[in-house]
């Protein structure tokens, strides 16, 4: 458990000539040594779609509950202690988030978050050119970034569900 460091998940759509003919549910887990476990569940023409959807949801929920909730709590403890840290290239500071070197700092009271089915965004409310998009299927630990950023915003009184 202590060696797991990152995960990503999502659905790849399989396209036919004129329409979508299936889907591949993907879950990737990486440890601190760079080793990966890749889980793929494939449904074509709707065969086993419901069963595979349920399995995929259970796998992602279990991984997050048993492993990555602890990682999120560790990051929140670091934040409470005043430490700076990075998740998916985003630096958490007491003053706000540094999305990257080009965008710079977005203060906590200016930070807007948006969660969609396949991606998560962090953006400035004031300057629409300051934003960053994280795709759950492609970017490692987008789920952890989502949890930690929203919890910090909630604790500061800038976000509520």
mmCIF file of C-alpha atoms in Angstrom:
data_model
loop_
_atom_site.group_PDB
_atom_site.id
_atom_site.type_symbol
_atom_site.label_atom_id
_atom_site.label_comp_id
_atom_site.label_asym_id
_atom_site.label_seq_id
_atom_site.Cartn_x
_atom_site.Cartn_y
_atom_site.Cartn_z
ATOM 1 C CA UNK A 1 0.000 0.000 0.000
ATOM 2 C CA UNK A 2 2.775 2.454 0.873
ATOM 3 C CA UNK A 3 4.377 1.954 -2.558
ATOM 4 C CA UNK A 4 1.387 3.043 -4.658
ATOM 5 C CA UNK A 5 1.808 6.583 -5.891
ATOM 6 C CA UNK A 6 -0.499 7.374 -8.807
ATOM 7 C CA UNK A 7 -3.569 6.219 -10.672
ATOM 8 C CA UNK A 8 -5.709 7.224 -13.612
ATOM 9 C CA UNK A 9 -8.925 5.890 -15.050
ATOM 10 C CA UNK A 10 -11.490 6.463 -17.759
ATOM 11 C CA UNK A 11 -13.337 5.129 -20.754
ATOM 12 C CA UNK A 12 -12.005 4.890 -24.320
ATOM 13 C CA UNK A 13 -14.743 4.729 -26.935
ATOM 14 C CA UNK A 14 -14.395 2.298 -29.839
ATOM 15 C CA UNK A 15 -15.650 3.865 -33.050
ATOM 16 C CA UNK A 16 -16.995 2.048 -36.070
ATOM 17 C CA UNK A 17 -17.476 3.611 -39.484
ATOM 18 C CA UNK A 18 -20.544 5.648 -38.541
ATOM 19 C CA UNK A 19 -21.115 5.107 -34.837
ATOM 20 C CA UNK A 20 -19.606 4.017 -31.545
ATOM 21 C CA UNK A 21 -19.513 0.220 -31.313
ATOM 22 C CA UNK A 22 -18.014 -0.270 -27.886
ATOM 23 C CA UNK A 23 -15.923 0.925 -25.001
ATOM 24 C CA UNK A 24 -12.796 0.031 -23.070
ATOM 25 C CA UNK A 25 -12.777 0.791 -19.346
ATOM 26 C CA UNK A 26 -9.216 1.604 -18.279
ATOM 27 C CA UNK A 27 -7.625 1.714 -14.837
ATOM 28 C CA UNK A 28 -3.859 2.276 -14.466
ATOM 29 C CA UNK A 29 -1.969 2.151 -11.174
ATOM 30 C CA UNK A 30 1.687 3.167 -10.765
ATOM 31 C CA UNK A 31 3.992 2.506 -7.819
ATOM 32 C CA UNK A 32 6.912 4.603 -6.545
ATOM 33 C CA UNK A 33 9.330 2.530 -8.670
ATOM 34 C CA UNK A 34 7.491 3.333 -11.911
ATOM 35 C CA UNK A 35 5.925 -0.115 -12.298
ATOM 36 C CA UNK A 36 2.391 -0.081 -13.662
ATOM 37 C CA UNK A 37 -0.650 -2.302 -13.441
ATOM 38 C CA UNK A 38 -3.091 -1.795 -16.309
ATOM 39 C CA UNK A 39 -6.660 -3.089 -16.084
ATOM 40 C CA UNK A 40 -8.808 -3.147 -19.235
ATOM 41 C CA UNK A 41 -12.446 -4.210 -19.536
ATOM 42 C CA UNK A 42 -13.796 -4.277 -23.111
ATOM 43 C CA UNK A 43 -17.392 -4.286 -24.283
ATOM 44 C CA UNK A 44 -18.336 -4.467 -27.974
ATOM 45 C CA UNK A 45 -21.852 -3.954 -29.342
ATOM 46 C CA UNK A 46 -23.253 -3.570 -25.826
ATOM 47 C CA UNK A 47 -22.319 -7.134 -24.837
ATOM 48 C CA UNK A 48 -21.647 -7.269 -21.057
ATOM 49 C CA UNK A 49 -21.829 -3.449 -20.893
ATOM 50 C CA UNK A 50 -23.842 -3.341 -17.678
ATOM 51 C CA UNK A 51 -21.696 -5.964 -15.897
ATOM 52 C CA UNK A 52 -18.424 -4.324 -16.980
ATOM 53 C CA UNK A 53 -19.670 -0.860 -16.003
ATOM 54 C CA UNK A 54 -20.451 -2.140 -12.513
ATOM 55 C CA UNK A 55 -17.034 -3.845 -12.241
ATOM 56 C CA UNK A 56 -15.268 -0.695 -13.426
ATOM 57 C CA UNK A 57 -17.096 1.471 -10.869
ATOM 58 C CA UNK A 58 -16.295 -1.011 -8.084
ATOM 59 C CA UNK A 59 -12.604 -1.178 -9.058
ATOM 60 C CA UNK A 60 -12.161 2.616 -9.177
ATOM 61 C CA UNK A 61 -14.108 3.127 -5.942
ATOM 62 C CA UNK A 62 -12.165 0.420 -4.123
ATOM 63 C CA UNK A 63 -8.784 1.734 -5.279
ATOM 64 C CA UNK A 64 -9.663 5.255 -4.213
ATOM 65 C CA UNK A 65 -11.197 4.227 -0.872
ATOM 66 C CA UNK A 66 -8.459 1.783 0.146
ATOM 67 C CA UNK A 67 -5.371 3.570 -1.188
ATOM 68 C CA UNK A 68 -5.759 7.062 -2.565
ATOM 69 C CA UNK A 69 -7.983 8.519 0.170
ATOM 70 C CA UNK A 70 -4.953 8.107 2.449
ATOM 71 C CA UNK A 71 -2.745 9.879 -0.093
ATOM 72 C CA UNK A 72 -5.269 12.745 -0.278
ATOM 73 C CA UNK A 73 -5.352 12.972 3.531
ATOM 74 C CA UNK A 74 -1.537 13.108 3.613
ATOM 75 C CA UNK A 75 -1.559 16.040 1.187
ATOM 76 C CA UNK A 76 -4.215 17.819 3.259
ATOM 77 C CA UNK A 77 -2.077 17.307 6.380
ATOM 78 C CA UNK A 78 0.906 18.831 4.563
ATOM 79 C CA UNK A 79 -1.227 21.792 3.547
ATOM 80 C CA UNK A 80 -2.444 22.291 7.124
ATOM 81 C CA UNK A 81 1.185 22.214 8.282
ATOM 82 C CA UNK A 82 2.070 24.983 5.817
ATOM 83 C CA UNK A 83 4.149 22.770 3.506
ATOM 84 C CA UNK A 84 4.231 23.291 -0.234
ATOM 85 C CA UNK A 85 3.687 20.220 -2.411
ATOM 86 C CA UNK A 86 2.795 19.296 -5.975
ATOM 87 C CA UNK A 87 0.047 17.114 -7.439
ATOM 88 C CA UNK A 88 -0.002 16.546 -11.207
ATOM 89 C CA UNK A 89 2.359 19.495 -11.695
ATOM 90 C CA UNK A 90 0.181 21.909 -9.685
ATOM 91 C CA UNK A 91 1.980 23.443 -6.703
ATOM 92 C CA UNK A 92 -0.138 24.013 -3.592
ATOM 93 C CA UNK A 93 0.937 27.031 -1.525
ATOM 94 C CA UNK A 94 -0.697 28.882 1.342
ATOM 95 C CA UNK A 95 -1.538 31.729 -1.062
ATOM 96 C CA UNK A 96 -3.040 29.629 -3.853
ATOM 97 C CA UNK A 97 -2.138 27.255 -6.654
ATOM 98 C CA UNK A 98 0.698 27.600 -9.131
ATOM 99 C CA UNK A 99 -0.839 25.911 -12.179
ATOM 100 C CA UNK A 100 2.464 25.985 -14.086
ATOM 101 C CA UNK A 101 5.417 28.315 -14.663
ATOM 102 C CA UNK A 102 3.721 30.197 -17.502
ATOM 103 C CA UNK A 103 0.337 30.722 -15.812
ATOM 104 C CA UNK A 104 1.701 31.401 -12.359
ATOM 105 C CA UNK A 105 -0.224 31.746 -9.110
ATOM 106 C CA UNK A 106 -4.008 31.677 -8.867
ATOM 107 C CA UNK A 107 -5.082 32.820 -5.398
ATOM 108 C CA UNK A 108 -7.523 30.685 -3.426
ATOM 109 C CA UNK A 109 -10.298 33.303 -3.508
ATOM 110 C CA UNK A 110 -9.883 33.571 -7.311
ATOM 111 C CA UNK A 111 -9.817 29.812 -7.980
ATOM 112 C CA UNK A 112 -12.670 28.202 -9.885
ATOM 113 C CA UNK A 113 -12.991 24.428 -10.268
ATOM 114 C CA UNK A 114 -15.175 22.514 -12.689
ATOM 115 C CA UNK A 115 -15.715 18.762 -12.678
ATOM 116 C CA UNK A 116 -16.932 16.991 -15.774
ATOM 117 C CA UNK A 117 -17.341 13.309 -16.592
ATOM 118 C CA UNK A 118 -13.925 12.930 -18.224
ATOM 119 C CA UNK A 119 -11.909 15.925 -17.009
ATOM 120 C CA UNK A 120 -11.358 18.443 -14.211
ATOM 121 C CA UNK A 121 -10.395 22.103 -14.597
ATOM 122 C CA UNK A 122 -8.720 24.663 -12.378
ATOM 123 C CA UNK A 123 -9.064 28.278 -13.494
ATOM 124 C CA UNK A 124 -8.957 31.890 -12.460
ATOM 125 C CA UNK A 125 -12.362 33.544 -12.019
ATOM 126 C CA UNK A 126 -10.908 36.920 -13.002
ATOM 127 C CA UNK A 127 -8.583 36.005 -15.907
ATOM 128 C CA UNK A 128 -10.057 33.408 -18.267
ATOM 129 C CA UNK A 129 -6.651 32.796 -19.874
ATOM 130 C CA UNK A 130 -5.375 31.259 -16.631
ATOM 131 C CA UNK A 131 -6.628 27.691 -16.574
ATOM 132 C CA UNK A 132 -5.468 24.104 -16.719
ATOM 133 C CA UNK A 133 -7.365 20.974 -17.757
ATOM 134 C CA UNK A 134 -6.732 17.513 -16.286
ATOM 135 C CA UNK A 135 -8.116 14.439 -18.073
ATOM 136 C CA UNK A 136 -8.868 11.531 -15.719
ATOM 137 C CA UNK A 137 -7.843 8.957 -18.348
ATOM 138 C CA UNK A 138 -4.565 10.636 -19.341
ATOM 139 C CA UNK A 139 -3.250 12.607 -16.360
ATOM 140 C CA UNK A 140 -1.999 10.773 -13.296
ATOM 141 C CA UNK A 141 -3.732 11.529 -9.962
ATOM 142 C CA UNK A 142 -6.424 13.826 -11.333
ATOM 143 C CA UNK A 143 -8.780 12.285 -8.768
ATOM 144 C CA UNK A 144 -6.390 13.164 -5.941
ATOM 145 C CA UNK A 145 -5.985 16.699 -7.324
ATOM 146 C CA UNK A 146 -9.782 17.027 -7.417
ATOM 147 C CA UNK A 147 -10.183 15.847 -3.818
ATOM 148 C CA UNK A 148 -7.369 17.943 -2.325
ATOM 149 C CA UNK A 149 -8.105 21.177 -4.214
ATOM 150 C CA UNK A 150 -11.823 21.079 -3.439
ATOM 151 C CA UNK A 151 -11.240 20.209 0.222
ATOM 152 C CA UNK A 152 -8.804 23.128 0.639
ATOM 153 C CA UNK A 153 -11.334 25.459 -1.024
ATOM 154 C CA UNK A 154 -14.095 24.111 1.238
ATOM 155 C CA UNK A 155 -11.974 24.602 4.374
ATOM 156 C CA UNK A 156 -11.232 28.189 3.315
ATOM 157 C CA UNK A 157 -14.921 28.867 2.697
ATOM 158 C CA UNK A 158 -14.600 29.389 -1.065
ATOM 159 C CA UNK A 159 -16.462 26.277 -2.217
ATOM 160 C CA UNK A 160 -19.424 24.180 -1.155
ATOM 161 C CA UNK A 161 -21.225 21.243 -2.728
#
